[in-house]
Amino acid sequence: MHIIYHCVGGAHSSAIASAIHLSLLPKTRVATGREILSIPYFDNVSAGQYGCIIHRGIDEYGNNIYTLSRQFSGKLITRALEDLALILTGDENRVVFVNVSPAVNTVMKIGGFLSRRLHFISLGRPIVVWGSRRAYMDIVDVVSRTKKKVQTGQNPKK
């Protein structure tokens, strides 16, 4: 199975979700700022990677985990990719798209905008880390629900 965590920028909430899924970050407590910053791809997505599905690793069940920066075309992009996956695999459960955006708070949006869009990294990164820590357990919930359904062979979107 292929699990694709997506959000607007692909640099923060989906990066954290994929790292939690791959056990690179804790599931039972809020990660420290240092732990979040230790993710090599946190706050590190360039404009050239927008729209690219980036492989982040393989989980304990053999599922491939990816992130996607889908910008502001979430429903359009994921609908097209879901249809393409169904055409190519014949199975709607082989590729799963997980929207992490509902877990994103305003502080993350401000920090991400400063860091990624305006390139004020030294200002934006600490803000987005602080916001990420506040949203962390919500992101854990997204990942936990996804893993639970995937383990039983269900598509988390259903």
JSON list of N, CA and C in Angstrom, two decimals, residues 48-123:
[
{"chain": "A", "resi": 48, "resn": "GLY", "atom": "N", "xyz": [10.18, 23.91, -6.36]},
{"chain": "A", "resi": 48, "resn": "GLY", "atom": "CA", "xyz": [10.32, 22.88, -7.39]},
{"chain": "A", "resi": 48, "resn": "GLY", "atom": "C", "xyz": [9.75, 21.54, -6.97]},
{"chain": "A", "resi": 49, "resn": "GLN", "atom": "N", "xyz": [9.49, 21.36, -5.67]},
{"chain": "A", "resi": 49, "resn": "GLN", "atom": "CA", "xyz": [8.93, 20.11, -5.17]},
{"chain": "A", "resi": 49, "resn": "GLN", "atom": "C", "xyz": [7.41, 20.17, -5.00]},
{"chain": "A", "resi": 50, "resn": "TYR", "atom": "N", "xyz": [6.80, 21.35, -5.24]},
{"chain": "A", "resi": 50, "resn": "TYR", "atom": "CA", "xyz": [5.34, 21.44, -5.15]},
{"chain": "A", "resi": 50, "resn": "TYR", "atom": "C", "xyz": [4.74, 20.49, -6.17]},
{"chain": "A", "resi": 51, "resn": "GLY", "atom": "N", "xyz": [3.77, 19.71, -5.75]},
{"chain": "A", "resi": 51, "resn": "GLY", "atom": "CA", "xyz": [3.11, 18.77, -6.64]},
{"chain": "A", "resi": 51, "resn": "GLY", "atom": "C", "xyz": [3.84, 17.45, -6.79]},
{"chain": "A", "resi": 52, "resn": "CYS", "atom": "N", "xyz": [5.00, 17.32, -6.17]},
{"chain": "A", "resi": 52, "resn": "CYS", "atom": "CA", "xyz": [5.78, 16.07, -6.26]},
{"chain": "A", "resi": 52, "resn": "CYS", "atom": "C", "xyz": [5.44, 15.16, -5.08]},
{"chain": "A", "resi": 53, "resn": "ILE", "atom": "N", "xyz": [5.26, 13.89, -5.36]},
{"chain": "A", "resi": 53, "resn": "ILE", "atom": "CA", "xyz": [5.04, 12.90, -4.31]},
{"chain": "A", "resi": 53, "resn": "ILE", "atom": "C", "xyz": [6.42, 12.39, -3.92]},
{"chain": "A", "resi": 54, "resn": "ILE", "atom": "N", "xyz": [6.80, 12.66, -2.66]},
{"chain": "A", "resi": 54, "resn": "ILE", "atom": "CA", "xyz": [8.16, 12.37, -2.20]},
{"chain": "A", "resi": 54, "resn": "ILE", "atom": "C", "xyz": [8.15, 11.20, -1.23]},
{"chain": "A", "resi": 55, "resn": "HIS", "atom": "N", "xyz": [8.89, 10.16, -1.56]},
{"chain": "A", "resi": 55, "resn": "HIS", "atom": "CA", "xyz": [8.97, 8.96, -0.71]},
{"chain": "A", "resi": 55, "resn": "HIS", "atom": "C", "xyz": [9.76, 9.28, 0.55]},
{"chain": "A", "resi": 56, "resn": "ARG", "atom": "N", "xyz": [9.18, 8.92, 1.71]},
{"chain": "A", "resi": 56, "resn": "ARG", "atom": "CA", "xyz": [9.83, 9.21, 2.99]},
{"chain": "A", "resi": 56, "resn": "ARG", "atom": "C", "xyz": [10.29, 7.95, 3.72]},
{"chain": "A", "resi": 57, "resn": "GLY", "atom": "N", "xyz": [9.78, 6.79, 3.32]},
{"chain": "A", "resi": 57, "resn": "GLY", "atom": "CA", "xyz": [10.21, 5.56, 3.97]},
{"chain": "A", "resi": 57, "resn": "GLY", "atom": "C", "xyz": [9.17, 4.47, 3.87]},
{"chain": "A", "resi": 58, "resn": "ILE", "atom": "N", "xyz": [9.46, 3.35, 4.52]},
{"chain": "A", "resi": 58, "resn": "ILE", "atom": "CA", "xyz": [8.57, 2.19, 4.55]},
{"chain": "A", "resi": 58, "resn": "ILE", "atom": "C", "xyz": [8.25, 1.88, 6.00]},
{"chain": "A", "resi": 59, "resn": "ASP", "atom": "N", "xyz": [6.96, 1.73, 6.30]},
{"chain": "A", "resi": 59, "resn": "ASP", "atom": "CA", "xyz": [6.57, 1.48, 7.69]},
{"chain": "A", "resi": 59, "resn": "ASP", "atom": "C", "xyz": [6.74, 0.01, 8.07]},
{"chain": "A", "resi": 60, "resn": "GLU", "atom": "N", "xyz": [6.39, -0.30, 9.30]},
{"chain": "A", "resi": 60, "resn": "GLU", "atom": "CA", "xyz": [6.59, -1.65, 9.84]},
{"chain": "A", "resi": 60, "resn": "GLU", "atom": "C", "xyz": [5.72, -2.70, 9.16]},
{"chain": "A", "resi": 61, "resn": "TYR", "atom": "N", "xyz": [4.73, -2.29, 8.37]},
{"chain": "A", "resi": 61, "resn": "TYR", "atom": "CA", "xyz": [3.86, -3.23, 7.66]},
{"chain": "A", "resi": 61, "resn": "TYR", "atom": "C", "xyz": [4.21, -3.34, 6.19]},
{"chain": "A", "resi": 62, "resn": "GLY", "atom": "N", "xyz": [5.26, -2.65, 5.77]},
{"chain": "A", "resi": 62, "resn": "GLY", "atom": "CA", "xyz": [5.68, -2.68, 4.38]},
{"chain": "A", "resi": 62, "resn": "GLY", "atom": "C", "xyz": [4.99, -1.65, 3.50]},
{"chain": "A", "resi": 63, "resn": "ASN", "atom": "N", "xyz": [4.25, -0.72, 4.11]},
{"chain": "A", "resi": 63, "resn": "ASN", "atom": "CA", "xyz": [3.60, 0.35, 3.35]},
{"chain": "A", "resi": 63, "resn": "ASN", "atom": "C", "xyz": [4.60, 1.45, 3.04]},
{"chain": "A", "resi": 64, "resn": "ASN", "atom": "N", "xyz": [4.55, 1.95, 1.83]},
{"chain": "A", "resi": 64, "resn": "ASN", "atom": "CA", "xyz": [5.39, 3.08, 1.43]},
{"chain": "A", "resi": 64, "resn": "ASN", "atom": "C", "xyz": [4.72, 4.37, 1.89]},
{"chain": "A", "resi": 65, "resn": "ILE", "atom": "N", "xyz": [5.50, 5.24, 2.51]},
{"chain": "A", "resi": 65, "resn": "ILE", "atom": "CA", "xyz": [4.98, 6.48, 3.07]},
{"chain": "A", "resi": 65, "resn": "ILE", "atom": "C", "xyz": [5.57, 7.66, 2.28]},
{"chain": "A", "resi": 66, "resn": "TYR", "atom": "N", "xyz": [4.69, 8.59, 1.91]},
{"chain": "A", "resi": 66, "resn": "TYR", "atom": "CA", "xyz": [5.08, 9.73, 1.08]},
{"chain": "A", "resi": 66, "resn": "TYR", "atom": "C", "xyz": [4.51, 11.02, 1.67]},
{"chain": "A", "resi": 67, "resn": "THR", "atom": "N", "xyz": [5.05, 12.14, 1.19]},
{"chain": "A", "resi": 67, "resn": "THR", "atom": "CA", "xyz": [4.44, 13.44, 1.44]},
{"chain": "A", "resi": 67, "resn": "THR", "atom": "C", "xyz": [4.19, 14.12, 0.10]},
{"chain": "A", "resi": 68, "resn": "LEU", "atom": "N", "xyz": [3.24, 15.05, 0.13]},
{"chain": "A", "resi": 68, "resn": "LEU", "atom": "CA", "xyz": [2.88, 15.80, -1.08]},
{"chain": "A", "resi": 68, "resn": "LEU", "atom": "C", "xyz": [2.54, 17.23, -0.70]},
{"chain": "A", "resi": 69, "resn": "SER", "atom": "N", "xyz": [3.18, 18.18, -1.36]},
{"chain": "A", "resi": 69, "resn": "SER", "atom": "CA", "xyz": [2.80, 19.59, -1.27]},
{"chain": "A", "resi": 69, "resn": "SER", "atom": "C", "xyz": [1.83, 19.84, -2.40]},
{"chain": "A", "resi": 70, "resn": "ARG", "atom": "N", "xyz": [0.54, 19.97, -2.07]},
{"chain": "A", "resi": 70, "resn": "ARG", "atom": "CA", "xyz": [-0.48, 20.10, -3.11]},
{"chain": "A", "resi": 70, "resn": "ARG", "atom": "C", "xyz": [-0.96, 21.53, -3.24]},
{"chain": "A", "resi": 71, "resn": "GLN", "atom": "N", "xyz": [-0.33, 22.45, -2.53]},
{"chain": "A", "resi": 71, "resn": "GLN", "atom": "CA", "xyz": [-0.68, 23.86, -2.56]},
{"chain": "A", "resi": 71, "resn": "GLN", "atom": "C", "xyz": [-2.17, 24.04, -2.23]},
{"chain": "A", "resi": 72, "resn": "PHE", "atom": "N", "xyz": [-2.87, 24.88, -2.92]},
{"chain": "A", "resi": 72, "resn": "PHE", "atom": "CA", "xyz": [-4.25, 25.18, -2.57]},
{"chain": "A", "resi": 72, "resn": "PHE", "atom": "C", "xyz": [-5.26, 24.46, -3.47]},
{"chain": "A", "resi": 73, "resn": "SER", "atom": "N", "xyz": [-4.81, 23.39, -4.10]},
{"chain": "A", "resi": 73, "resn": "SER", "atom": "CA", "xyz": [-5.67, 22.62, -5.00]},
{"chain": "A", "resi": 73, "resn": "SER", "atom": "C", "xyz": [-5.95, 21.23, -4.43]},
{"chain": "A", "resi": 74, "resn": "GLY", "atom": "N", "xyz": [-6.12, 21.14, -3.14]},
{"chain": "A", "resi": 74, "resn": "GLY", "atom": "CA", "xyz": [-6.23, 19.86, -2.46]},
{"chain": "A", "resi": 74, "resn": "GLY", "atom": "C", "xyz": [-7.23, 18.89, -3.04]},
{"chain": "A", "resi": 75, "resn": "LYS", "atom": "N", "xyz": [-8.49, 19.30, -3.12]},
{"chain": "A", "resi": 75, "resn": "LYS", "atom": "CA", "xyz": [-9.53, 18.38, -3.59]},
{"chain": "A", "resi": 75, "resn": "LYS", "atom": "C", "xyz": [-9.32, 18.02, -5.06]},
{"chain": "A", "resi": 76, "resn": "LEU", "atom": "N", "xyz": [-8.95, 18.98, -5.86]},
{"chain": "A", "resi": 76, "resn": "LEU", "atom": "CA", "xyz": [-8.73, 18.74, -7.28]},
{"chain": "A", "resi": 76, "resn": "LEU", "atom": "C", "xyz": [-7.58, 17.76, -7.51]},
{"chain": "A", "resi": 77, "resn": "ILE", "atom": "N", "xyz": [-6.46, 18.03, -6.87]},
{"chain": "A", "resi": 77, "resn": "ILE", "atom": "CA", "xyz": [-5.26, 17.19, -7.03]},
{"chain": "A", "resi": 77, "resn": "ILE", "atom": "C", "xyz": [-5.51, 15.78, -6.51]},
{"chain": "A", "resi": 78, "resn": "THR", "atom": "N", "xyz": [-6.04, 15.67, -5.29]},
{"chain": "A", "resi": 78, "resn": "THR", "atom": "CA", "xyz": [-6.21, 14.33, -4.72]},
{"chain": "A", "resi": 78, "resn": "THR", "atom": "C", "xyz": [-7.26, 13.53, -5.49]},
{"chain": "A", "resi": 79, "resn": "ARG", "atom": "N", "xyz": [-8.32, 14.19, -5.96]},
{"chain": "A", "resi": 79, "resn": "ARG", "atom": "CA", "xyz": [-9.33, 13.47, -6.75]},
{"chain": "A", "resi": 79, "resn": "ARG", "atom": "C", "xyz": [-8.71, 12.92, -8.03]},
{"chain": "A", "resi": 80, "resn": "ALA", "atom": "N", "xyz": [-7.92, 13.73, -8.70]},
{"chain": "A", "resi": 80, "resn": "ALA", "atom": "CA", "xyz": [-7.27, 13.27, -9.94]},
{"chain": "A", "resi": 80, "resn": "ALA", "atom": "C", "xyz": [-6.29, 12.14, -9.66]},
{"chain": "A", "resi": 81, "resn": "LEU", "atom": "N", "xyz": [-5.52, 12.26, -8.59]},
{"chain": "A", "resi": 81, "resn": "LEU", "atom": "CA", "xyz": [-4.54, 11.22, -8.26]},
{"chain": "A", "resi": 81, "resn": "LEU", "atom": "C", "xyz": [-5.23, 9.93, -7.79]},
{"chain": "A", "resi": 82, "resn": "GLU", "atom": "N", "xyz": [-6.33, 10.06, -7.05]},
{"chain": "A", "resi": 82, "resn": "GLU", "atom": "CA", "xyz": [-7.08, 8.86, -6.64]},
{"chain": "A", "resi": 82, "resn": "GLU", "atom": "C", "xyz": [-7.63, 8.13, -7.86]},
{"chain": "A", "resi": 83, "resn": "ASP", "atom": "N", "xyz": [-8.16, 8.89, -8.81]},
{"chain": "A", "resi": 83, "resn": "ASP", "atom": "CA", "xyz": [-8.67, 8.27, -10.04]},
{"chain": "A", "resi": 83, "resn": "ASP", "atom": "C", "xyz": [-7.54, 7.59, -10.82]},
{"chain": "A", "resi": 84, "resn": "LEU", "atom": "N", "xyz": [-6.40, 8.26, -10.92]},
{"chain": "A", "resi": 84, "resn": "LEU", "atom": "CA", "xyz": [-5.25, 7.68, -11.61]},
{"chain": "A", "resi": 84, "resn": "LEU", "atom": "C", "xyz": [-4.79, 6.40, -10.92]},
{"chain": "A", "resi": 85, "resn": "ALA", "atom": "N", "xyz": [-4.73, 6.42, -9.59]},
{"chain": "A", "resi": 85, "resn": "ALA", "atom": "CA", "xyz": [-4.32, 5.23, -8.84]},
{"chain": "A", "resi": 85, "resn": "ALA", "atom": "C", "xyz": [-5.28, 4.07, -9.09]},
{"chain": "A", "resi": 86, "resn": "LEU", "atom": "N", "xyz": [-6.58, 4.37, -9.13]},
{"chain": "A", "resi": 86, "resn": "LEU", "atom": "CA", "xyz": [-7.58, 3.33, -9.40]},
{"chain": "A", "resi": 86, "resn": "LEU", "atom": "C", "xyz": [-7.41, 2.77, -10.81]},
{"chain": "A", "resi": 87, "resn": "ILE", "atom": "N", "xyz": [-7.16, 3.64, -11.77]},
{"chain": "A", "resi": 87, "resn": "ILE", "atom": "CA", "xyz": [-6.95, 3.19, -13.16]},
{"chain": "A", "resi": 87, "resn": "ILE", "atom": "C", "xyz": [-5.73, 2.28, -13.24]},
{"chain": "A", "resi": 88, "resn": "LEU", "atom": "N", "xyz": [-4.64, 2.68, -12.59]},
{"chain": "A", "resi": 88, "resn": "LEU", "atom": "CA", "xyz": [-3.39, 1.94, -12.69]},
{"chain": "A", "resi": 88, "resn": "LEU", "atom": "C", "xyz": [-3.36, 0.65, -11.88]},
{"chain": "A", "resi": 89, "resn": "THR", "atom": "N", "xyz": [-4.05, 0.65, -10.73]},
{"chain": "A", "resi": 89, "resn": "THR", "atom": "CA", "xyz": [-3.97, -0.52, -9.85]},
{"chain": "A", "resi": 89, "resn": "THR", "atom": "C", "xyz": [-5.24, -1.36, -9.85]},
{"chain": "A", "resi": 90, "resn": "GLY", "atom": "N", "xyz": [-6.37, -0.75, -10.22]},
{"chain": "A", "resi": 90, "resn": "GLY", "atom": "CA", "xyz": [-7.63, -1.47, -10.17]},
{"chain": "A", "resi": 90, "resn": "GLY", "atom": "C", "xyz": [-8.16, -1.65, -8.76]},
{"chain": "A", "resi": 91, "resn": "ASP", "atom": "N", "xyz": [-7.53, -1.00, -7.78]},
{"chain": "A", "resi": 91, "resn": "ASP", "atom": "CA", "xyz": [-7.92, -1.17, -6.37]},
{"chain": "A", "resi": 91, "resn": "ASP", "atom": "C", "xyz": [-7.86, 0.18, -5.68]},
{"chain": "A", "resi": 92, "resn": "GLU", "atom": "N", "xyz": [-9.02, 0.66, -5.24]},
{"chain": "A", "resi": 92, "resn": "GLU", "atom": "CA", "xyz": [-9.06, 1.98, -4.60]},
{"chain": "A", "resi": 92, "resn": "GLU", "atom": "C", "xyz": [-8.34, 2.03, -3.26]},
{"chain": "A", "resi": 93, "resn": "ASN", "atom": "N", "xyz": [-8.00, 0.89, -2.71]},
{"chain": "A", "resi": 93, "resn": "ASN", "atom": "CA", "xyz": [-7.31, 0.86, -1.41]},
{"chain": "A", "resi": 93, "resn": "ASN", "atom": "C", "xyz": [-5.80, 0.73, -1.51]},
{"chain": "A", "resi": 94, "resn": "ARG", "atom": "N", "xyz": [-5.23, 0.69, -2.71]},
{"chain": "A", "resi": 94, "resn": "ARG", "atom": "CA", "xyz": [-3.77, 0.53, -2.85]},
{"chain": "A", "resi": 94, "resn": "ARG", "atom": "C", "xyz": [-3.03, 1.83, -2.59]},
{"chain": "A", "resi": 95, "resn": "VAL", "atom": "N", "xyz": [-3.66, 2.95, -2.91]},
{"chain": "A", "resi": 95, "resn": "VAL", "atom": "CA", "xyz": [-3.05, 4.26, -2.70]},
{"chain": "A", "resi": 95, "resn": "VAL", "atom": "C", "xyz": [-4.02, 5.08, -1.85]},
{"chain": "A", "resi": 96, "resn": "VAL", "atom": "N", "xyz": [-3.52, 5.58, -0.73]},
{"chain": "A", "resi": 96, "resn": "VAL", "atom": "CA", "xyz": [-4.35, 6.30, 0.22]},
{"chain": "A", "resi": 96, "resn": "VAL", "atom": "C", "xyz": [-3.81, 7.71, 0.39]},
{"chain": "A", "resi": 97, "resn": "PHE", "atom": "N", "xyz": [-4.68, 8.70, 0.25]},
{"chain": "A", "resi": 97, "resn": "PHE", "atom": "CA", "xyz": [-4.31, 10.10, 0.44]},
{"chain": "A", "resi": 97, "resn": "PHE", "atom": "C", "xyz": [-4.87, 10.57, 1.77]},
{"chain": "A", "resi": 98, "resn": "VAL", "atom": "N", "xyz": [-4.00, 11.13, 2.61]},
{"chain": "A", "resi": 98, "resn": "VAL", "atom": "CA", "xyz": [-4.40, 11.57, 3.94]},
{"chain": "A", "resi": 98, "resn": "VAL", "atom": "C", "xyz": [-4.15, 13.07, 4.06]},
{"chain": "A", "resi": 99, "resn": "ASN", "atom": "N", "xyz": [-5.21, 13.83, 4.20]},
{"chain": "A", "resi": 99, "resn": "ASN", "atom": "CA", "xyz": [-5.12, 15.28, 4.34]},
{"chain": "A", "resi": 99, "resn": "ASN", "atom": "C", "xyz": [-4.77, 15.64, 5.78]},
{"chain": "A", "resi": 100, "resn": "VAL", "atom": "N", "xyz": [-3.63, 16.25, 5.99]},
{"chain": "A", "resi": 100, "resn": "VAL", "atom": "CA", "xyz": [-3.19, 16.63, 7.34]},
{"chain": "A", "resi": 100, "resn": "VAL", "atom": "C", "xyz": [-3.58, 18.08, 7.65]},
{"chain": "A", "resi": 101, "resn": "SER", "atom": "N", "xyz": [-4.04, 18.81, 6.67]},
{"chain": "A", "resi": 101, "resn": "SER", "atom": "CA", "xyz": [-4.35, 20.24, 6.85]},
{"chain": "A", "resi": 101, "resn": "SER", "atom": "C", "xyz": [-5.32, 20.55, 7.99]},
{"chain": "A", "resi": 102, "resn": "PRO", "atom": "N", "xyz": [-6.34, 19.71, 8.27]},
{"chain": "A", "resi": 102, "resn": "PRO", "atom": "CA", "xyz": [-7.23, 20.04, 9.38]},
{"chain": "A", "resi": 102, "resn": "PRO", "atom": "C", "xyz": [-6.52, 20.14, 10.74]},
{"chain": "A", "resi": 103, "resn": "ALA", "atom": "N", "xyz": [-5.36, 19.55, 10.86]},
{"chain": "A", "resi": 103, "resn": "ALA", "atom": "CA", "xyz": [-4.60, 19.61, 12.12]},
{"chain": "A", "resi": 103, "resn": "ALA", "atom": "C", "xyz": [-3.74, 20.87, 12.23]},
{"chain": "A", "resi": 104, "resn": "VAL", "atom": "N", "xyz": [-3.64, 21.63, 11.15]},
{"chain": "A", "resi": 104, "resn": "VAL", "atom": "CA", "xyz": [-2.77, 22.81, 11.12]},
{"chain": "A", "resi": 104, "resn": "VAL", "atom": "C", "xyz": [-3.45, 23.98, 11.83]},
{"chain": "A", "resi": 105, "resn": "ASN", "atom": "N", "xyz": [-2.69, 24.65, 12.70]},
{"chain": "A", "resi": 105, "resn": "ASN", "atom": "CA", "xyz": [-3.22, 25.82, 13.40]},
{"chain": "A", "resi": 105, "resn": "ASN", "atom": "C", "xyz": [-2.69, 27.11, 12.77]},
{"chain": "A", "resi": 106, "resn": "THR", "atom": "N", "xyz": [-3.21, 28.22, 13.23]},
{"chain": "A", "resi": 106, "resn": "THR", "atom": "CA", "xyz": [-2.84, 29.53, 12.67]},
{"chain": "A", "resi": 106, "resn": "THR", "atom": "C", "xyz": [-1.36, 29.84, 12.85]},
{"chain": "A", "resi": 107, "resn": "VAL", "atom": "N", "xyz": [-0.81, 29.46, 13.98]},
{"chain": "A", "resi": 107, "resn": "VAL", "atom": "CA", "xyz": [0.62, 29.72, 14.24]},
{"chain": "A", "resi": 107, "resn": "VAL", "atom": "C", "xyz": [1.48, 28.98, 13.22]},
{"chain": "A", "resi": 108, "resn": "MET", "atom": "N", "xyz": [1.13, 27.74, 12.90]},
{"chain": "A", "resi": 108, "resn": "MET", "atom": "CA", "xyz": [1.86, 26.99, 11.88]},
{"chain": "A", "resi": 108, "resn": "MET", "atom": "C", "xyz": [1.77, 27.68, 10.53]},
{"chain": "A", "resi": 109, "resn": "LYS", "atom": "N", "xyz": [0.59, 28.18, 10.20]},
{"chain": "A", "resi": 109, "resn": "LYS", "atom": "CA", "xyz": [0.41, 28.88, 8.92]},
{"chain": "A", "resi": 109, "resn": "LYS", "atom": "C", "xyz": [1.28, 30.13, 8.84]},
{"chain": "A", "resi": 110, "resn": "ILE", "atom": "N", "xyz": [1.31, 30.90, 9.91]},
{"chain": "A", "resi": 110, "resn": "ILE", "atom": "CA", "xyz": [2.12, 32.12, 9.93]},
{"chain": "A", "resi": 110, "resn": "ILE", "atom": "C", "xyz": [3.60, 31.77, 9.83]},
{"chain": "A", "resi": 111, "resn": "GLY", "atom": "N", "xyz": [4.06, 30.84, 10.65]},
{"chain": "A", "resi": 111, "resn": "GLY", "atom": "CA", "xyz": [5.47, 30.44, 10.61]},
{"chain": "A", "resi": 111, "resn": "GLY", "atom": "C", "xyz": [5.87, 29.84, 9.28]},
{"chain": "A", "resi": 112, "resn": "GLY", "atom": "N", "xyz": [5.00, 29.01, 8.72]},
{"chain": "A", "resi": 112, "resn": "GLY", "atom": "CA", "xyz": [5.28, 28.41, 7.42]},
{"chain": "A", "resi": 112, "resn": "GLY", "atom": "C", "xyz": [5.34, 29.45, 6.31]},
{"chain": "A", "resi": 113, "resn": "PHE", "atom": "N", "xyz": [4.44, 30.43, 6.37]},
{"chain": "A", "resi": 113, "resn": "PHE", "atom": "CA", "xyz": [4.44, 31.50, 5.37]},
{"chain": "A", "resi": 113, "resn": "PHE", "atom": "C", "xyz": [5.74, 32.31, 5.45]},
{"chain": "A", "resi": 114, "resn": "LEU", "atom": "N", "xyz": [6.13, 32.66, 6.67]},
{"chain": "A", "resi": 114, "resn": "LEU", "atom": "CA", "xyz": [7.37, 33.42, 6.83]},
{"chain": "A", "resi": 114, "resn": "LEU", "atom": "C", "xyz": [8.59, 32.63, 6.35]},
{"chain": "A", "resi": 115, "resn": "SER", "atom": "N", "xyz": [8.64, 31.36, 6.71]},
{"chain": "A", "resi": 115, "resn": "SER", "atom": "CA", "xyz": [9.81, 30.54, 6.39]},
{"chain": "A", "resi": 115, "resn": "SER", "atom": "C", "xyz": [9.86, 30.13, 4.93]},
{"chain": "A", "resi": 116, "resn": "ARG", "atom": "N", "xyz": [8.77, 29.57, 4.42]},
{"chain": "A", "resi": 116, "resn": "ARG", "atom": "CA", "xyz": [8.80, 28.99, 3.08]},
{"chain": "A", "resi": 116, "resn": "ARG", "atom": "C", "xyz": [8.50, 30.01, 1.98]},
{"chain": "A", "resi": 117, "resn": "ARG", "atom": "N", "xyz": [7.50, 30.84, 2.17]},
{"chain": "A", "resi": 117, "resn": "ARG", "atom": "CA", "xyz": [7.11, 31.79, 1.11]},
{"chain": "A", "resi": 117, "resn": "ARG", "atom": "C", "xyz": [7.99, 33.03, 1.07]},
{"chain": "A", "resi": 118, "resn": "LEU", "atom": "N", "xyz": [8.23, 33.61, 2.26]},
{"chain": "A", "resi": 118, "resn": "LEU", "atom": "CA", "xyz": [9.00, 34.85, 2.31]},
{"chain": "A", "resi": 118, "resn": "LEU", "atom": "C", "xyz": [10.49, 34.60, 2.51]},
{"chain": "A", "resi": 119, "resn": "HIS", "atom": "N", "xyz": [10.86, 33.37, 2.79]},
{"chain": "A", "resi": 119, "resn": "HIS", "atom": "CA", "xyz": [12.26, 32.97, 3.00]},
{"chain": "A", "resi": 119, "resn": "HIS", "atom": "C", "xyz": [12.89, 33.65, 4.22]},
{"chain": "A", "resi": 120, "resn": "PHE", "atom": "N", "xyz": [12.06, 34.01, 5.19]},
{"chain": "A", "resi": 120, "resn": "PHE", "atom": "CA", "xyz": [12.56, 34.51, 6.48]},
{"chain": "A", "resi": 120, "resn": "PHE", "atom": "C", "xyz": [12.68, 33.31, 7.42]},
{"chain": "A", "resi": 121, "resn": "ILE", "atom": "N", "xyz": [13.59, 32.42, 7.09]},
{"chain": "A", "resi": 121, "resn": "ILE", "atom": "CA", "xyz": [13.71, 31.14, 7.78]},
{"chain": "A", "resi": 121, "resn": "ILE", "atom": "C", "xyz": [14.02, 31.33, 9.26]},
{"chain": "A", "resi": 122, "resn": "SER", "atom": "N", "xyz": [14.96, 32.22, 9.58]},
{"chain": "A", "resi": 122, "resn": "SER", "atom": "CA", "xyz": [15.35, 32.39, 10.99]},
{"chain": "A", "resi": 122, "resn": "SER", "atom": "C", "xyz": [14.20, 32.95, 11.83]},
{"chain": "A", "resi": 123, "resn": "LEU", "atom": "N", "xyz": [13.26, 33.63, 11.22]},
{"chain": "A", "resi": 123, "resn": "LEU", "atom": "CA", "xyz": [12.09, 34.13, 11.92]},
{"chain": "A", "resi": 123, "resn": "LEU", "atom": "C", "xyz": [10.95, 33.10, 11.90]}
]
